[in-house]
């Protein structure tokens, strides 16, 4: 059967320079009820705003389950690693789906049956080539997330301040705090994986059931010189 991969021609060329060849596309998902998440979130939003820890935990669990299922599927397909890993949040009618997708890569000259999955990475093929060429050894796709609410008080004060010019301190403080929390959590995951670096970090803010999620993803890596 032909290989079904998410790797582009440029990515395959770059990975070939590192002795890697394309493998199958793999995915994993987990679906949660929006009713449960919405009721938890609406009951915990406060006038002050800030992190809604229970919702953070639920989203983290959903993302982790999706990643684990993708990883298990990759083991079945064989390969030495997974590249281009994403961890998406898709809202359906009444439900929310956590979805992880990536592309397996094989070590050239080694049969799939003899390979052991040794890494997963958020980097695409070109980025992975550059990271490896710079001495970074990829270990694991990692993420840190925070579900938070601006809060009625913060939203009102921010709206009033935004009528004038200059910094809106209420918003600056909330966004700064949540970004640092997400950074601490992705760092903790990387340490747990035995890494001494996280490379290719990307940050996104996603609307979620009346709140927002601050998400950081990257690749936990090891560099001998660090």
CSV table of C-alpha atoms in Angstrom, one decimal:
chain,number,residue,atom,x,y,z
A,1,UNK,CA,0.0,0.0,0.0
A,2,UNK,CA,1.2,3.5,-0.8
A,3,UNK,CA,2.4,5.7,2.1
A,4,UNK,CA,-0.1,8.3,3.2
A,5,UNK,CA,1.9,11.1,4.8
A,6,UNK,CA,1.5,14.7,5.8
A,7,UNK,CA,5.1,15.5,4.8
A,8,UNK,CA,5.7,17.7,1.8
A,9,UNK,CA,8.4,17.1,-0.9
A,10,UNK,CA,10.7,19.7,0.8
A,11,UNK,CA,10.3,18.0,4.1
A,12,UNK,CA,11.0,14.5,2.7
A,13,UNK,CA,14.1,15.8,1.0
A,14,UNK,CA,15.4,17.4,4.2
A,15,UNK,CA,14.7,14.3,6.3
A,16,UNK,CA,16.4,12.1,3.7
A,17,UNK,CA,19.6,14.1,4.5
A,18,UNK,CA,19.4,12.7,8.1
A,19,UNK,CA,18.7,9.2,6.9
A,20,UNK,CA,15.0,9.3,7.5
A,21,UNK,CA,12.2,8.3,5.1
A,22,UNK,CA,8.4,9.1,5.3
A,23,UNK,CA,5.9,6.8,7.0
A,24,UNK,CA,2.2,6.8,7.6
A,25,UNK,CA,0.0,9.6,8.8
A,26,UNK,CA,-1.2,8.8,12.3
A,27,UNK,CA,-3.9,10.4,14.5
A,28,UNK,CA,-5.7,10.1,17.8
A,29,UNK,CA,-8.7,11.9,19.2
A,30,UNK,CA,-10.8,12.3,22.4
A,31,UNK,CA,-14.3,13.7,22.5
A,32,UNK,CA,-15.8,15.5,25.6
A,33,UNK,CA,-19.3,16.8,26.2
A,34,UNK,CA,-19.5,20.6,26.0
A,35,UNK,CA,-22.3,20.4,28.6
A,36,UNK,CA,-20.0,19.2,31.3
A,37,UNK,CA,-17.2,21.6,30.4
A,38,UNK,CA,-19.6,24.6,30.2
A,39,UNK,CA,-21.3,23.9,33.5
A,40,UNK,CA,-17.9,23.6,35.3
A,41,UNK,CA,-16.6,26.8,33.7
A,42,UNK,CA,-19.7,29.0,34.2
A,43,UNK,CA,-19.8,28.0,37.9
A,44,UNK,CA,-16.2,28.9,38.5
A,45,UNK,CA,-15.8,32.3,36.7
A,46,UNK,CA,-15.2,35.0,39.2
A,47,UNK,CA,-15.3,38.8,39.3
A,48,UNK,CA,-11.5,38.9,39.5
A,49,UNK,CA,-10.9,36.5,36.5
A,50,UNK,CA,-7.8,34.4,36.2
A,51,UNK,CA,-7.2,30.7,35.7
A,52,UNK,CA,-10.2,28.2,35.9
A,53,UNK,CA,-8.1,25.3,37.2
A,54,UNK,CA,-10.8,22.6,36.8
A,55,UNK,CA,-11.3,23.5,33.1
A,56,UNK,CA,-7.5,23.6,32.5
A,57,UNK,CA,-7.3,20.1,34.0
A,58,UNK,CA,-10.2,18.8,31.7
A,59,UNK,CA,-8.6,20.3,28.6
A,60,UNK,CA,-5.2,18.9,29.5
A,61,UNK,CA,-6.7,15.5,30.0
A,62,UNK,CA,-8.4,15.6,26.6
A,63,UNK,CA,-5.2,16.8,24.8
A,64,UNK,CA,-3.2,14.1,26.5
A,65,UNK,CA,-5.6,11.3,25.6
A,66,UNK,CA,-5.6,12.4,22.0
A,67,UNK,CA,-1.7,12.4,21.9
A,68,UNK,CA,-1.5,9.0,23.6
A,69,UNK,CA,-3.8,7.4,21.0
A,70,UNK,CA,-1.8,8.9,18.2
A,71,UNK,CA,1.4,7.6,19.8
A,72,UNK,CA,-0.2,4.1,20.1
A,73,UNK,CA,-1.2,4.1,16.5
A,74,UNK,CA,2.3,5.2,15.5
A,75,UNK,CA,3.8,2.2,17.3
A,76,UNK,CA,1.5,-0.1,15.3
A,77,UNK,CA,2.7,1.4,12.0
A,78,UNK,CA,6.4,1.2,13.0
A,79,UNK,CA,8.9,4.0,12.7
A,80,UNK,CA,11.6,5.7,14.7
A,81,UNK,CA,9.6,9.0,15.3
A,82,UNK,CA,6.6,11.2,14.6
A,83,UNK,CA,7.1,14.7,13.1
A,84,UNK,CA,4.8,17.6,12.6
A,85,UNK,CA,2.7,16.7,15.6
A,86,UNK,CA,-0.3,19.0,16.2
A,87,UNK,CA,-2.8,19.0,19.1
A,88,UNK,CA,-6.0,20.7,18.0
A,89,UNK,CA,-9.3,21.6,19.7
A,90,UNK,CA,-12.3,21.3,17.5
A,91,UNK,CA,-15.7,22.4,18.6
A,92,UNK,CA,-18.7,20.4,17.3
A,93,UNK,CA,-22.4,20.9,18.1
A,94,UNK,CA,-22.6,20.0,21.8
A,95,UNK,CA,-19.2,18.4,22.0
A,96,UNK,CA,-15.5,19.2,21.8
A,97,UNK,CA,-12.9,17.0,20.1
A,98,UNK,CA,-9.3,17.0,20.9
A,99,UNK,CA,-7.3,15.8,17.9
A,100,UNK,CA,-3.6,14.9,17.5
A,101,UNK,CA,-2.1,14.3,14.0
A,102,UNK,CA,1.5,13.6,12.9
A,103,UNK,CA,3.6,11.7,10.3
A,104,UNK,CA,5.7,8.7,11.1
A,105,UNK,CA,9.3,8.6,9.9
A,106,UNK,CA,11.5,5.5,9.4
A,107,UNK,CA,15.2,5.0,9.7
A,108,UNK,CA,16.6,4.2,6.2
A,109,UNK,CA,18.0,0.7,6.0
A,110,UNK,CA,16.0,-0.6,9.0
A,111,UNK,CA,12.9,-2.7,8.7
A,112,UNK,CA,9.8,-1.3,10.4
A,113,UNK,CA,9.5,-4.4,12.6
A,114,UNK,CA,13.0,-3.7,14.0
A,115,UNK,CA,12.3,0.0,14.8
A,116,UNK,CA,11.4,1.4,18.1
A,117,UNK,CA,9.5,4.7,18.4
A,118,UNK,CA,12.0,7.1,20.1
A,119,UNK,CA,10.7,10.6,19.5
A,120,UNK,CA,7.8,12.8,18.7
A,121,UNK,CA,8.2,16.4,17.5
A,122,UNK,CA,6.0,19.5,16.8
A,123,UNK,CA,8.6,20.4,14.1
A,124,UNK,CA,7.9,19.8,10.5
A,125,UNK,CA,10.5,18.0,8.3
A,126,UNK,CA,12.5,21.1,7.5
A,127,UNK,CA,12.6,22.4,11.1
A,128,UNK,CA,13.5,19.0,12.4
A,129,UNK,CA,16.4,18.8,10.0
A,130,UNK,CA,17.7,22.2,11.1
A,131,UNK,CA,17.3,21.3,14.8
A,132,UNK,CA,19.1,18.0,14.4
A,133,UNK,CA,21.9,19.6,12.4
A,134,UNK,CA,22.3,22.1,15.2
A,135,UNK,CA,22.9,19.3,17.7
A,136,UNK,CA,19.4,19.0,19.2
A,137,UNK,CA,18.1,15.4,19.7
A,138,UNK,CA,14.2,15.4,19.7
A,139,UNK,CA,12.6,13.5,22.5
A,140,UNK,CA,8.9,14.3,22.9
A,141,UNK,CA,6.1,16.7,21.8
A,142,UNK,CA,5.1,18.7,24.9
A,143,UNK,CA,2.6,21.4,25.7
A,144,UNK,CA,1.5,23.7,28.5
A,145,UNK,CA,-2.0,25.1,28.8
A,146,UNK,CA,-4.1,27.4,30.9
A,147,UNK,CA,-7.9,28.0,30.7
A,148,UNK,CA,-8.7,31.4,32.1
A,149,UNK,CA,-11.4,34.0,32.3
A,150,UNK,CA,-11.0,37.8,32.0
A,151,UNK,CA,-13.7,38.1,34.7
A,152,UNK,CA,-16.6,40.5,35.0
A,153,UNK,CA,-14.5,43.0,37.0
A,154,UNK,CA,-11.5,42.8,34.7
A,155,UNK,CA,-13.6,43.0,31.6
A,156,UNK,CA,-15.5,46.1,32.8
A,157,UNK,CA,-12.3,47.9,34.0
A,158,UNK,CA,-10.5,47.0,30.8
A,159,UNK,CA,-13.4,48.2,28.6
A,160,UNK,CA,-13.5,51.5,30.5
A,161,UNK,CA,-9.7,52.0,30.2
A,162,UNK,CA,-9.8,51.1,26.5
A,163,UNK,CA,-11.9,54.2,25.8
A,164,UNK,CA,-8.8,56.2,26.3
A,165,UNK,CA,-5.3,55.7,24.9
A,166,UNK,CA,-2.4,53.8,26.5
A,167,UNK,CA,-1.9,50.4,28.2
A,168,UNK,CA,-4.8,48.4,29.6
A,169,UNK,CA,-3.1,47.1,32.7
A,170,UNK,CA,-5.9,44.6,33.7
A,171,UNK,CA,-5.5,42.8,30.4
A,172,UNK,CA,-1.7,43.0,30.4
A,173,UNK,CA,-1.5,41.4,33.8
A,174,UNK,CA,-3.9,38.5,33.0
A,175,UNK,CA,-2.2,37.7,29.7
A,176,UNK,CA,1.3,37.9,31.2
A,177,UNK,CA,0.4,35.6,34.1
A,178,UNK,CA,-1.3,33.0,31.9
A,179,UNK,CA,1.6,33.0,29.4
A,180,UNK,CA,4.1,32.4,32.2
A,181,UNK,CA,2.0,29.6,33.7
A,182,UNK,CA,1.8,27.9,30.3
A,183,UNK,CA,5.6,28.3,30.0
A,184,UNK,CA,6.2,26.8,33.4
A,185,UNK,CA,4.0,23.8,32.5
A,186,UNK,CA,5.6,23.1,29.1
A,187,UNK,CA,9.0,23.3,30.9
A,188,UNK,CA,7.9,20.8,33.5
A,189,UNK,CA,6.8,18.3,30.9
A,190,UNK,CA,10.1,18.7,29.1
A,191,UNK,CA,12.1,18.0,32.3
A,192,UNK,CA,9.9,15.0,32.9
A,193,UNK,CA,10.9,13.7,29.5
A,194,UNK,CA,14.6,14.1,30.3
A,195,UNK,CA,15.1,17.1,28.1
A,196,UNK,CA,17.3,20.2,28.7
A,197,UNK,CA,15.7,22.4,26.1
A,198,UNK,CA,12.3,23.1,24.5
A,199,UNK,CA,12.6,24.2,20.9
A,200,UNK,CA,10.1,25.6,18.3
A,201,UNK,CA,7.7,26.9,20.9
A,202,UNK,CA,4.5,28.2,19.4
A,203,UNK,CA,1.8,30.1,21.4
A,204,UNK,CA,-1.9,30.4,20.6
A,205,UNK,CA,-5.0,31.8,22.3
A,206,UNK,CA,-8.2,29.8,21.7
A,207,UNK,CA,-11.7,30.9,22.6
A,208,UNK,CA,-13.4,28.2,24.7
A,209,UNK,CA,-16.9,28.1,26.2
A,210,UNK,CA,-17.0,31.7,27.4
A,211,UNK,CA,-13.3,31.5,28.4
A,212,UNK,CA,-9.9,31.4,26.6
A,213,UNK,CA,-7.1,28.8,26.6
A,214,UNK,CA,-3.5,29.9,26.5
A,215,UNK,CA,-1.6,27.1,24.7
A,216,UNK,CA,2.1,26.5,24.2
A,217,UNK,CA,3.5,23.6,22.2
A,218,UNK,CA,7.0,22.6,21.3
A,219,UNK,CA,9.6,19.8,21.2
A,220,UNK,CA,11.4,18.6,24.3
A,221,UNK,CA,15.0,18.1,23.2
A,222,UNK,CA,18.4,17.3,24.5
A,223,UNK,CA,21.6,19.0,23.5
A,224,UNK,CA,24.9,17.7,24.8
A,225,UNK,CA,26.5,21.2,25.0
A,226,UNK,CA,23.8,22.6,27.3
